[in-house]
């Protein structure tokens, strides 16, 4: 087909259909015929030439002669000394050598390195995204190329510029499969992007297939233009408990309600002590006949497709004895009832001690009063006895004294 010179040493002459020639390296399309010329061979018999090939079909060098043989269906020597491969396949990749001797005794060698290729079909983007959300990773789509050889590569483009995966805002997951019978390749490339806030509202994505051989044109998919929207931040999730404070007597009922104003309403799930409860989504959690196993901290998790999960504050549920009063306000992440009971216990102890001290002091005062009263009674008794010993009338005394 064309003649060329390699390093000015010797000339290669090649005739083929559907192939490209680069000095001694030849690329041939799979399924097409290939003819390799043996330079220096006489155009007509008798001829002195020999073809040797080492390809995927042989374990070592295979020798072919003009006389033909069982390899004629794969490769045979033509009357003019050229070698014909009727339909090139992947197994025909390898090295081909020809040694010919002209009628005047000059020997010429020809050496070829053959590689085959197959152009795949036009690549396509499977499951393309119609909408992307700013600030979070989104799957744009999966680029697929089928039936190529060698494998080649897939590349993604944004607004006409090649996207370089960085593992942050842009990531690509690739997969290569080879057909067990034909040996052709199928490529998959999944693109994930995180659109920036305030970026383009409708970016343009496309994918291209690049063959492994040079001077082959890349194949491009049709572009896709998903829209980008920026979600409104989700308002805080409120958790309301009834009765207030979350403290109830044994067997009482507690109602927990998760409130959020986002529309459409999100799914509400519940957790206890940080562990998800195996319940169906519901904005209300009812705890009837509360027992010791129901005590703990509860919270709700609101999940919305466009916002992600958001957790409420935690509220403590506890049991109080009948007649005790619970705390006035909700107990959030802290047991206030225990602190109040401790304070009441301390105050009760101090009151009891003061009462005992008062009783002791009263007893002491009573004893002192009795000791003071005893001497006074003794003096009164002595005076009474003295009065009894004295005469009752002075005149009677004198008469008794003057009597003989």
mmCIF file of C-alpha atoms in Angstrom:
data_model
loop_
_atom_site.group_PDB
_atom_site.id
_atom_site.type_symbol
_atom_site.label_atom_id
_atom_site.label_comp_id
_atom_site.label_asym_id
_atom_site.label_seq_id
_atom_site.Cartn_x
_atom_site.Cartn_y
_atom_site.Cartn_z
ATOM 1 C CA UNK A 1 0.000 0.000 0.000
ATOM 2 C CA UNK A 2 2.700 2.448 0.929
ATOM 3 C CA UNK A 3 6.462 2.276 1.167
ATOM 4 C CA UNK A 4 8.638 3.808 3.865
ATOM 5 C CA UNK A 5 12.235 3.790 5.075
ATOM 6 C CA UNK A 6 13.311 2.880 8.601
ATOM 7 C CA UNK A 7 16.500 4.652 9.779
ATOM 8 C CA UNK A 8 17.743 4.577 6.160
ATOM 9 C CA UNK A 9 18.771 0.922 6.497
ATOM 10 C CA UNK A 10 16.153 -1.014 4.595
ATOM 11 C CA UNK A 11 12.725 -0.481 3.051
ATOM 12 C CA UNK A 12 9.431 -2.111 4.059
ATOM 13 C CA UNK A 13 6.692 -2.634 1.514
ATOM 14 C CA UNK A 14 3.194 -3.401 2.831
ATOM 15 C CA UNK A 15 -0.088 -4.190 1.120
ATOM 16 C CA UNK A 16 -3.270 -4.456 3.216
ATOM 17 C CA UNK A 17 -6.886 -3.448 3.482
ATOM 18 C CA UNK A 18 -8.256 -1.441 6.423
ATOM 19 C CA UNK A 19 -4.885 -1.069 8.216
ATOM 20 C CA UNK A 20 -2.445 1.678 9.165
ATOM 21 C CA UNK A 21 1.319 1.386 8.710
ATOM 22 C CA UNK A 22 4.073 2.940 10.851
ATOM 23 C CA UNK A 23 7.472 1.696 9.748
ATOM 24 C CA UNK A 24 7.764 -1.874 11.062
ATOM 25 C CA UNK A 25 4.816 -1.477 13.457
ATOM 26 C CA UNK A 26 1.496 -2.302 11.854
ATOM 27 C CA UNK A 27 -2.008 -1.861 13.252
ATOM 28 C CA UNK A 28 -4.758 -3.899 11.630
ATOM 29 C CA UNK A 29 -8.485 -3.777 12.290
ATOM 30 C CA UNK A 30 -9.978 -6.967 13.692
ATOM 31 C CA UNK A 31 -11.847 -9.031 11.087
ATOM 32 C CA UNK A 32 -10.140 -7.385 8.086
ATOM 33 C CA UNK A 33 -7.638 -9.110 5.720
ATOM 34 C CA UNK A 34 -3.919 -8.298 6.000
ATOM 35 C CA UNK A 35 -1.174 -8.834 3.384
ATOM 36 C CA UNK A 36 2.519 -8.576 4.319
ATOM 37 C CA UNK A 37 5.028 -8.263 1.440
ATOM 38 C CA UNK A 38 8.281 -10.224 1.467
ATOM 39 C CA UNK A 39 10.830 -7.828 0.021
ATOM 40 C CA UNK A 40 13.387 -9.303 -2.309
ATOM 41 C CA UNK A 41 11.338 -12.349 -3.243
ATOM 42 C CA UNK A 42 10.893 -13.131 -6.937
ATOM 43 C CA UNK A 43 7.446 -12.230 -8.180
ATOM 44 C CA UNK A 44 6.972 -15.637 -9.742
ATOM 45 C CA UNK A 45 8.080 -19.151 -8.874
ATOM 46 C CA UNK A 46 10.513 -20.661 -8.419
ATOM 47 C CA UNK A 47 11.115 -18.746 -5.182
ATOM 48 C CA UNK A 48 13.406 -19.191 -2.246
ATOM 49 C CA UNK A 49 11.612 -17.686 0.769
ATOM 50 C CA UNK A 50 10.450 -18.536 4.249
ATOM 51 C CA UNK A 51 7.941 -16.910 6.581
ATOM 52 C CA UNK A 52 8.240 -17.263 10.364
ATOM 53 C CA UNK A 53 5.674 -15.987 12.841
ATOM 54 C CA UNK A 54 5.390 -15.870 16.619
ATOM 55 C CA UNK A 55 1.844 -14.901 17.674
ATOM 56 C CA UNK A 56 -0.877 -15.787 20.138
ATOM 57 C CA UNK A 57 -1.692 -18.804 17.998
ATOM 58 C CA UNK A 58 1.788 -20.348 18.358
ATOM 59 C CA UNK A 59 3.839 -21.505 21.323
ATOM 60 C CA UNK A 60 7.084 -20.750 19.451
ATOM 61 C CA UNK A 61 8.165 -19.690 15.985
ATOM 62 C CA UNK A 62 6.012 -21.199 13.246
ATOM 63 C CA UNK A 63 7.498 -21.671 9.757
ATOM 64 C CA UNK A 64 5.327 -21.231 6.627
ATOM 65 C CA UNK A 65 6.432 -22.110 3.050
ATOM 66 C CA UNK A 66 4.904 -21.450 -0.373
ATOM 67 C CA UNK A 67 3.921 -25.097 -0.566
ATOM 68 C CA UNK A 68 1.076 -24.424 1.916
ATOM 69 C CA UNK A 69 -0.277 -26.557 4.734
ATOM 70 C CA UNK A 70 -2.914 -26.799 7.459
ATOM 71 C CA UNK A 71 -2.406 -23.102 8.397
ATOM 72 C CA UNK A 72 -3.835 -21.885 5.080
ATOM 73 C CA UNK A 73 -7.122 -20.861 6.752
ATOM 74 C CA UNK A 74 -5.194 -18.627 9.161
ATOM 75 C CA UNK A 75 -2.200 -17.489 7.091
ATOM 76 C CA UNK A 76 -0.849 -18.602 3.724
ATOM 77 C CA UNK A 77 1.895 -17.607 1.309
ATOM 78 C CA UNK A 78 0.666 -16.092 -1.947
ATOM 79 C CA UNK A 79 2.249 -16.848 -5.364
ATOM 80 C CA UNK A 80 4.151 -13.549 -5.277
ATOM 81 C CA UNK A 81 5.681 -14.429 -1.878
ATOM 82 C CA UNK A 82 3.460 -12.180 0.240
ATOM 83 C CA UNK A 83 1.740 -13.489 3.392
ATOM 84 C CA UNK A 84 -2.059 -13.292 3.588
ATOM 85 C CA UNK A 85 -4.084 -13.298 6.830
ATOM 86 C CA UNK A 86 -7.742 -13.563 5.647
ATOM 87 C CA UNK A 87 -9.269 -12.165 8.856
ATOM 88 C CA UNK A 88 -6.997 -10.696 11.515
ATOM 89 C CA UNK A 89 -7.849 -11.512 15.103
ATOM 90 C CA UNK A 90 -6.518 -10.783 18.566
ATOM 91 C CA UNK A 91 -4.529 -14.040 18.460
ATOM 92 C CA UNK A 92 -2.658 -12.773 15.397
ATOM 93 C CA UNK A 93 -0.857 -10.090 17.354
ATOM 94 C CA UNK A 94 2.895 -10.776 17.298
ATOM 95 C CA UNK A 95 6.001 -10.800 15.113
ATOM 96 C CA UNK A 96 6.203 -11.802 11.430
ATOM 97 C CA UNK A 97 9.529 -12.322 9.592
ATOM 98 C CA UNK A 98 10.321 -13.149 5.962
ATOM 99 C CA UNK A 99 13.672 -14.214 4.512
ATOM 100 C CA UNK A 100 13.941 -14.291 0.721
ATOM 101 C CA UNK A 101 16.771 -15.006 -1.715
ATOM 102 C CA UNK A 102 16.713 -13.450 -5.162
ATOM 103 C CA UNK A 103 17.825 -15.275 -8.340
ATOM 104 C CA UNK A 104 21.196 -13.590 -8.163
ATOM 105 C CA UNK A 105 21.660 -14.878 -4.589
ATOM 106 C CA UNK A 106 20.938 -11.705 -2.620
ATOM 107 C CA UNK A 107 19.139 -12.299 0.717
ATOM 108 C CA UNK A 108 16.623 -9.870 2.096
ATOM 109 C CA UNK A 109 14.846 -9.917 5.473
ATOM 110 C CA UNK A 110 11.561 -8.285 6.348
ATOM 111 C CA UNK A 111 10.327 -7.861 9.950
ATOM 112 C CA UNK A 112 6.840 -6.789 11.047
ATOM 113 C CA UNK A 113 5.298 -6.155 14.482
ATOM 114 C CA UNK A 114 1.507 -6.527 14.145
ATOM 115 C CA UNK A 115 -1.070 -5.116 16.557
ATOM 116 C CA UNK A 116 -4.838 -5.289 16.108
ATOM 117 C CA UNK A 117 -7.626 -2.969 17.195
ATOM 118 C CA UNK A 118 -11.408 -2.714 17.268
ATOM 119 C CA UNK A 119 -13.302 0.565 17.468
ATOM 120 C CA UNK A 120 -16.105 0.303 20.049
ATOM 121 C CA UNK A 121 -19.569 1.674 19.625
ATOM 122 C CA UNK A 122 -20.321 5.240 20.608
ATOM 123 C CA UNK A 123 -20.191 5.585 24.405
ATOM 124 C CA UNK A 124 -23.358 6.361 26.309
ATOM 125 C CA UNK A 125 -24.261 7.842 29.724
ATOM 126 C CA UNK A 126 -26.519 5.425 31.606
ATOM 127 C CA UNK A 127 -28.912 6.624 34.343
ATOM 128 C CA UNK A 128 -28.113 10.321 33.910
ATOM 129 C CA UNK A 129 -29.076 12.630 36.780
ATOM 130 C CA UNK A 130 -31.686 15.276 36.063
ATOM 131 C CA UNK A 131 -31.089 17.223 39.282
ATOM 132 C CA UNK A 132 -28.092 17.791 41.581
ATOM 133 C CA UNK A 133 -28.018 19.248 45.117
ATOM 134 C CA UNK A 134 -25.357 21.781 46.065
ATOM 135 C CA UNK A 135 -23.014 21.007 48.913
ATOM 136 C CA UNK A 136 -23.383 17.187 48.901
ATOM 137 C CA UNK A 137 -21.992 14.391 46.636
ATOM 138 C CA UNK A 138 -24.255 13.516 43.693
ATOM 139 C CA UNK A 139 -24.076 10.749 41.094
ATOM 140 C CA UNK A 140 -24.072 12.328 37.632
ATOM 141 C CA UNK A 141 -24.287 9.047 35.708
ATOM 142 C CA UNK A 142 -22.330 6.048 34.408
ATOM 143 C CA UNK A 143 -20.447 6.228 31.098
ATOM 144 C CA UNK A 144 -20.364 2.906 29.209
ATOM 145 C CA UNK A 145 -18.216 1.866 26.216
ATOM 146 C CA UNK A 146 -18.646 -1.623 24.720
ATOM 147 C CA UNK A 147 -16.785 -3.758 22.199
ATOM 148 C CA UNK A 148 -13.371 -2.084 21.996
ATOM 149 C CA UNK A 149 -9.836 -3.460 21.723
ATOM 150 C CA UNK A 150 -7.458 -2.642 23.312
ATOM 151 C CA UNK A 151 -9.367 -1.383 26.367
ATOM 152 C CA UNK A 152 -8.831 2.360 25.885
ATOM 153 C CA UNK A 153 -9.909 4.953 28.472
ATOM 154 C CA UNK A 154 -13.009 6.949 29.428
ATOM 155 C CA UNK A 155 -12.884 10.608 30.450
ATOM 156 C CA UNK A 156 -15.488 13.004 31.872
ATOM 157 C CA UNK A 157 -15.883 16.631 30.848
ATOM 158 C CA UNK A 158 -17.575 19.616 32.504
ATOM 159 C CA UNK A 159 -18.517 22.529 30.238
ATOM 160 C CA UNK A 160 -15.994 21.268 27.667
ATOM 161 C CA UNK A 161 -13.073 20.885 30.122
ATOM 162 C CA UNK A 162 -11.684 17.554 31.317
ATOM 163 C CA UNK A 163 -12.621 16.698 34.890
ATOM 164 C CA UNK A 164 -9.723 15.548 37.059
ATOM 165 C CA UNK A 165 -10.762 13.319 40.016
ATOM 166 C CA UNK A 166 -9.510 14.790 43.300
ATOM 167 C CA UNK A 167 -11.343 12.570 45.789
ATOM 168 C CA UNK A 168 -13.212 15.577 47.212
ATOM 169 C CA UNK A 169 -15.511 17.440 44.853
ATOM 170 C CA UNK A 170 -14.948 15.040 41.933
ATOM 171 C CA UNK A 171 -14.561 11.256 42.132
ATOM 172 C CA UNK A 172 -14.698 8.523 39.472
ATOM 173 C CA UNK A 173 -15.289 4.795 39.957
ATOM 174 C CA UNK A 174 -14.063 2.717 36.997
ATOM 175 C CA UNK A 175 -14.590 -0.902 36.004
ATOM 176 C CA UNK A 176 -13.167 -2.879 33.062
ATOM 177 C CA UNK A 177 -14.609 -6.188 31.810
ATOM 178 C CA UNK A 178 -13.379 -8.463 29.028
ATOM 179 C CA UNK A 179 -15.610 -10.793 27.062
ATOM 180 C CA UNK A 180 -14.473 -14.404 27.593
ATOM 181 C CA UNK A 181 -15.006 -15.373 23.934
ATOM 182 C CA UNK A 182 -14.342 -12.321 21.774
ATOM 183 C CA UNK A 183 -11.707 -10.736 24.017
ATOM 184 C CA UNK A 184 -13.287 -7.304 23.531
ATOM 185 C CA UNK A 185 -13.553 -4.828 26.416
ATOM 186 C CA UNK A 186 -16.454 -3.089 28.122
ATOM 187 C CA UNK A 187 -15.678 -0.014 30.236
ATOM 188 C CA UNK A 188 -17.769 1.594 32.998
ATOM 189 C CA UNK A 189 -17.021 4.970 34.587
ATOM 190 C CA UNK A 190 -19.283 6.371 37.347
ATOM 191 C CA UNK A 191 -18.981 10.103 38.070
ATOM 192 C CA UNK A 192 -19.710 11.708 41.482
ATOM 193 C CA UNK A 193 -19.558 15.491 41.944
ATOM 194 C CA UNK A 194 -20.279 17.955 44.757
ATOM 195 C CA UNK A 195 -21.651 21.166 43.203
ATOM 196 C CA UNK A 196 -20.492 24.350 44.925
ATOM 197 C CA UNK A 197 -22.969 26.777 46.479
ATOM 198 C CA UNK A 198 -23.600 29.646 44.097
ATOM 199 C CA UNK A 199 -22.227 27.731 41.095
ATOM 200 C CA UNK A 200 -23.663 27.216 37.623
ATOM 201 C CA UNK A 201 -27.390 26.428 37.800
ATOM 202 C CA UNK A 202 -27.225 23.968 34.871
ATOM 203 C CA UNK A 203 -23.722 22.572 34.119
ATOM 204 C CA UNK A 204 -23.004 20.465 31.018
ATOM 205 C CA UNK A 205 -21.447 17.019 31.448
ATOM 206 C CA UNK A 206 -20.172 14.656 28.750
ATOM 207 C CA UNK A 207 -17.982 11.567 28.434
ATOM 208 C CA UNK A 208 -15.481 10.457 25.792
ATOM 209 C CA UNK A 209 -13.675 7.261 24.807
ATOM 210 C CA UNK A 210 -10.003 7.499 23.789
ATOM 211 C CA UNK A 211 -8.393 4.538 21.930
ATOM 212 C CA UNK A 212 -5.024 3.223 23.052
ATOM 213 C CA UNK A 213 -3.457 3.768 19.634
ATOM 214 C CA UNK A 214 -2.380 7.254 18.560
ATOM 215 C CA UNK A 215 -3.964 9.113 15.676
ATOM 216 C CA UNK A 216 -7.372 7.639 16.509
ATOM 217 C CA UNK A 217 -10.204 10.038 17.129
ATOM 218 C CA UNK A 218 -11.978 10.086 20.469
ATOM 219 C CA UNK A 219 -15.655 9.155 20.600
ATOM 220 C CA UNK A 220 -18.002 11.447 22.579
ATOM 221 C CA UNK A 221 -21.363 10.891 24.240
ATOM 222 C CA UNK A 222 -24.311 13.227 23.940
ATOM 223 C CA UNK A 223 -24.099 15.927 26.670
ATOM 224 C CA UNK A 224 -26.414 16.019 29.674
ATOM 225 C CA UNK A 225 -27.445 19.175 31.568
ATOM 226 C CA UNK A 226 -28.798 18.459 35.052
ATOM 227 C CA UNK A 227 -30.082 21.375 37.122
ATOM 228 C CA UNK A 228 -28.478 22.322 40.457
ATOM 229 C CA UNK A 229 -30.579 23.504 43.406
ATOM 230 C CA UNK A 230 -29.555 24.789 46.813
ATOM 231 C CA UNK A 231 -31.699 23.455 49.702
ATOM 232 C CA UNK A 232 -33.053 25.711 52.457
ATOM 233 C CA UNK A 233 -31.490 24.803 55.839
ATOM 234 C CA UNK A 234 -33.731 22.619 57.989
ATOM 235 C CA UNK A 235 -35.157 24.312 61.083
ATOM 236 C CA UNK A 236 -34.349 22.908 64.510
ATOM 237 C CA UNK A 237 -36.301 19.813 65.519
ATOM 238 C CA UNK A 238 -38.276 20.320 68.748
ATOM 239 C CA UNK A 239 -39.020 17.502 71.224
ATOM 240 C CA UNK A 240 -41.990 18.015 73.580
ATOM 241 C CA UNK A 241 -42.705 15.708 76.567
ATOM 242 C CA UNK A 242 -45.971 15.261 78.480
ATOM 243 C CA UNK A 243 -46.088 15.441 81.474
ATOM 244 C CA UNK A 244 -43.557 18.258 81.623
ATOM 245 C CA UNK A 245 -40.261 17.124 83.064
ATOM 246 C CA UNK A 246 -40.680 13.497 81.989
ATOM 247 C CA UNK A 247 -41.078 12.212 85.588
ATOM 248 C CA UNK A 248 -44.097 9.972 86.249
ATOM 249 C CA UNK A 249 -45.171 7.531 88.976
ATOM 250 C CA UNK A 250 -44.896 3.797 88.226
ATOM 251 C CA UNK A 251 -47.481 2.757 85.646
ATOM 252 C CA UNK A 252 -47.950 6.322 84.385
ATOM 253 C CA UNK A 253 -48.037 7.387 80.704
ATOM 254 C CA UNK A 254 -45.477 9.558 78.875
ATOM 255 C CA UNK A 255 -46.063 11.115 75.449
ATOM 256 C CA UNK A 256 -43.115 12.360 73.356
ATOM 257 C CA UNK A 257 -43.864 14.515 70.292
ATOM 258 C CA UNK A 258 -41.295 15.473 67.623
ATOM 259 C CA UNK A 259 -42.168 18.776 65.942
ATOM 260 C CA UNK A 260 -40.704 20.249 62.728
ATOM 261 C CA UNK A 261 -42.081 22.743 60.213
ATOM 262 C CA UNK A 262 -40.313 21.407 57.101
ATOM 263 C CA UNK A 263 -42.489 20.376 54.149
ATOM 264 C CA UNK A 264 -43.142 17.728 53.058
ATOM 265 C CA UNK A 265 -43.029 16.216 56.560
ATOM 266 C CA UNK A 266 -39.854 14.193 57.177
ATOM 267 C CA UNK A 267 -39.671 10.667 58.531
ATOM 268 C CA UNK A 268 -39.292 10.599 62.326
ATOM 269 C CA UNK A 269 -37.295 7.862 64.037
ATOM 270 C CA UNK A 270 -36.644 7.476 67.772
ATOM 271 C CA UNK A 271 -33.578 6.656 69.852
ATOM 272 C CA UNK A 272 -33.158 5.672 73.492
ATOM 273 C CA UNK A 273 -29.789 6.190 75.195
ATOM 274 C CA UNK A 274 -28.295 6.736 71.719
ATOM 275 C CA UNK A 275 -29.600 3.440 70.265
ATOM 276 C CA UNK A 276 -32.276 3.468 67.503
ATOM 277 C CA UNK A 277 -35.592 1.954 68.562
ATOM 278 C CA UNK A 278 -37.051 -0.740 66.238
ATOM 279 C CA UNK A 279 -40.264 1.198 65.586
ATOM 280 C CA UNK A 280 -42.056 2.407 62.481
ATOM 281 C CA UNK A 281 -41.488 6.100 61.638
ATOM 282 C CA UNK A 282 -43.876 8.303 63.649
ATOM 283 C CA UNK A 283 -43.799 11.861 65.055
ATOM 284 C CA UNK A 284 -45.317 10.623 68.364
ATOM 285 C CA UNK A 285 -43.855 8.107 70.806
ATOM 286 C CA UNK A 286 -46.252 6.829 73.487
ATOM 287 C CA UNK A 287 -44.937 5.097 76.611
ATOM 288 C CA UNK A 288 -47.913 3.537 78.465
ATOM 289 C CA UNK A 289 -47.513 2.024 81.921
ATOM 290 C CA UNK A 290 -43.952 3.259 82.389
ATOM 291 C CA UNK A 291 -41.693 0.825 84.237
ATOM 292 C CA UNK A 292 -37.993 0.777 85.213
ATOM 293 C CA UNK A 293 -37.032 -0.519 81.765
ATOM 294 C CA UNK A 294 -38.514 2.618 80.159
ATOM 295 C CA UNK A 295 -36.247 5.009 82.056
ATOM 296 C CA UNK A 296 -33.505 6.715 80.024
ATOM 297 C CA UNK A 297 -32.843 9.569 77.611
ATOM 298 C CA UNK A 298 -34.972 9.828 74.469
ATOM 299 C CA UNK A 299 -34.503 11.866 71.280
ATOM 300 C CA UNK A 300 -36.002 11.936 67.776
ATOM 301 C CA UNK A 301 -34.270 12.013 64.372
ATOM 302 C CA UNK A 302 -35.957 13.771 61.435
ATOM 303 C CA UNK A 303 -34.851 12.525 57.997
ATOM 304 C CA UNK A 304 -35.696 14.458 54.809
ATOM 305 C CA UNK A 305 -34.494 13.446 51.309
ATOM 306 C CA UNK A 306 -33.151 16.927 50.588
ATOM 307 C CA UNK A 307 -31.713 17.765 54.006
ATOM 308 C CA UNK A 308 -30.387 14.594 55.617
ATOM 309 C CA UNK A 309 -30.948 13.522 59.240
ATOM 310 C CA UNK A 310 -31.251 16.043 62.090
ATOM 311 C CA UNK A 311 -31.403 15.026 65.749
ATOM 312 C CA UNK A 312 -33.381 16.750 68.510
ATOM 313 C CA UNK A 313 -32.209 17.432 72.051
ATOM 314 C CA UNK A 314 -32.473 14.527 74.508
ATOM 315 C CA UNK A 315 -35.084 14.324 77.273
ATOM 316 C CA UNK A 316 -34.773 12.132 80.365
ATOM 317 C CA UNK A 317 -37.698 9.904 81.413
ATOM 318 C CA UNK A 318 -37.709 8.804 85.077
ATOM 319 C CA UNK A 319 -40.013 7.200 87.666
ATOM 320 C CA UNK A 320 -40.975 8.934 90.944
ATOM 321 C CA UNK A 321 -42.554 7.403 94.040
ATOM 322 C CA UNK A 322 -46.241 8.137 94.699
ATOM 323 C CA UNK A 323 -46.630 11.448 96.584
ATOM 324 C CA UNK A 324 -43.325 12.917 95.436
ATOM 325 C CA UNK A 325 -43.347 15.853 93.122
ATOM 326 C CA UNK A 326 -41.366 15.864 89.945
ATOM 327 C CA UNK A 327 -39.285 18.778 88.710
ATOM 328 C CA UNK A 328 -41.130 21.818 87.391
ATOM 329 C CA UNK A 329 -39.307 21.822 84.047
ATOM 330 C CA UNK A 330 -38.078 19.152 81.633
ATOM 331 C CA UNK A 331 -34.923 17.326 82.657
ATOM 332 C CA UNK A 332 -32.527 17.580 79.727
ATOM 333 C CA UNK A 333 -29.473 15.389 79.900
ATOM 334 C CA UNK A 334 -29.302 15.563 83.775
ATOM 335 C CA UNK A 335 -31.026 13.983 86.848
ATOM 336 C CA UNK A 336 -32.375 16.979 88.875
ATOM 337 C CA UNK A 337 -34.682 14.780 90.989
ATOM 338 C CA UNK A 338 -31.763 13.083 92.740
ATOM 339 C CA UNK A 339 -30.190 16.414 93.670
ATOM 340 C CA UNK A 340 -33.467 17.664 95.165
ATOM 341 C CA UNK A 341 -33.882 14.474 97.243
ATOM 342 C CA UNK A 342 -30.332 14.830 98.563
ATOM 343 C CA UNK A 343 -30.960 18.431 99.610
ATOM 344 C CA UNK A 344 -34.199 17.470 101.384
ATOM 345 C CA UNK A 345 -32.411 14.667 103.197
ATOM 346 C CA UNK A 346 -29.714 17.020 104.466
ATOM 347 C CA UNK A 347 -32.293 19.541 105.691
ATOM 348 C CA UNK A 348 -34.274 16.783 107.483
ATOM 349 C CA UNK A 349 -31.141 15.594 109.254
ATOM 350 C CA UNK A 350 -30.295 19.081 110.435
ATOM 351 C CA UNK A 351 -33.863 19.534 111.786
ATOM 352 C CA UNK A 352 -33.708 16.275 113.727
ATOM 353 C CA UNK A 353 -30.375 17.211 115.275
ATOM 354 C CA UNK A 354 -31.758 20.616 116.377
ATOM 355 C CA UNK A 355 -34.770 18.927 117.994
ATOM 356 C CA UNK A 356 -32.568 16.578 119.998
ATOM 357 C CA UNK A 357 -30.404 19.452 121.233
ATOM 358 C CA UNK A 358 -33.562 21.317 122.376
ATOM 359 C CA UNK A 359 -34.826 18.311 124.357
ATOM 360 C CA UNK A 360 -31.466 17.907 126.118
ATOM 361 C CA UNK A 361 -31.342 21.573 127.063
ATOM 362 C CA UNK A 362 -34.910 21.420 128.500
ATOM 363 C CA UNK A 363 -34.038 18.451 130.684
ATOM 364 C CA UNK A 364 -30.998 20.259 132.044
ATOM 365 C CA UNK A 365 -33.058 23.330 132.978
ATOM 366 C CA UNK A 366 -35.639 21.175 134.784
ATOM 367 C CA UNK A 367 -32.938 19.518 136.878
ATOM 368 C CA UNK A 368 -31.406 22.839 137.919
ATOM 369 C CA UNK A 369 -34.818 24.169 139.026
ATOM 370 C CA UNK A 370 -35.345 21.179 141.334
ATOM 371 C CA UNK A 371 -31.924 21.622 142.969
ATOM 372 C CA UNK A 372 -32.681 25.294 143.797
ATOM 373 C CA UNK A 373 -36.067 24.444 145.339
ATOM 374 C CA UNK A 374 -34.772 21.831 147.842
ATOM 375 C CA UNK A 375 -32.794 24.225 150.256
ATOM 376 C CA UNK A 376 -35.720 26.636 150.520
ATOM 377 C CA UNK A 377 -38.010 23.824 151.728
ATOM 378 C CA UNK A 378 -35.497 22.817 154.438
ATOM 379 C CA UNK A 379 -35.391 26.363 155.935
ATOM 380 C CA UNK A 380 -39.171 26.506 156.126
ATOM 381 C CA UNK A 381 -39.294 23.163 158.021
ATOM 382 C CA UNK A 382 -36.766 24.348 160.628
ATOM 383 C CA UNK A 383 -38.721 27.546 161.277
ATOM 384 C CA UNK A 384 -41.891 25.534 161.772
ATOM 385 C CA UNK A 385 -40.175 23.227 164.273
ATOM 386 C CA UNK A 386 -38.780 26.233 166.264
ATOM 387 C CA UNK A 387 -42.200 27.804 166.534
ATOM 388 C CA UNK A 388 -43.630 24.569 167.942
ATOM 389 C CA UNK A 389 -41.019 24.425 170.725
ATOM 390 C CA UNK A 390 -41.756 28.008 172.022
ATOM 391 C CA UNK A 391 -44.566 28.597 174.762
ATOM 392 C CA UNK A 392 -47.845 29.691 173.456
ATOM 393 C CA UNK A 393 -48.485 32.573 176.059
ATOM 394 C CA UNK A 394 -45.870 34.686 178.007
ATOM 395 C CA UNK A 395 -48.092 35.010 181.072
ATOM 396 C CA UNK A 396 -48.461 31.283 181.354
ATOM 397 C CA UNK A 397 -44.728 30.993 181.330
ATOM 398 C CA UNK A 398 -44.307 33.454 184.182
ATOM 399 C CA UNK A 399 -46.937 31.695 186.309
ATOM 400 C CA UNK A 400 -45.303 28.388 185.763
ATOM 401 C CA UNK A 401 -41.951 29.849 186.789
ATOM 402 C CA UNK A 402 -43.409 31.347 190.153
ATOM 403 C CA UNK A 403 -45.139 28.222 191.190
ATOM 404 C CA UNK A 404 -43.746 26.379 194.285
#
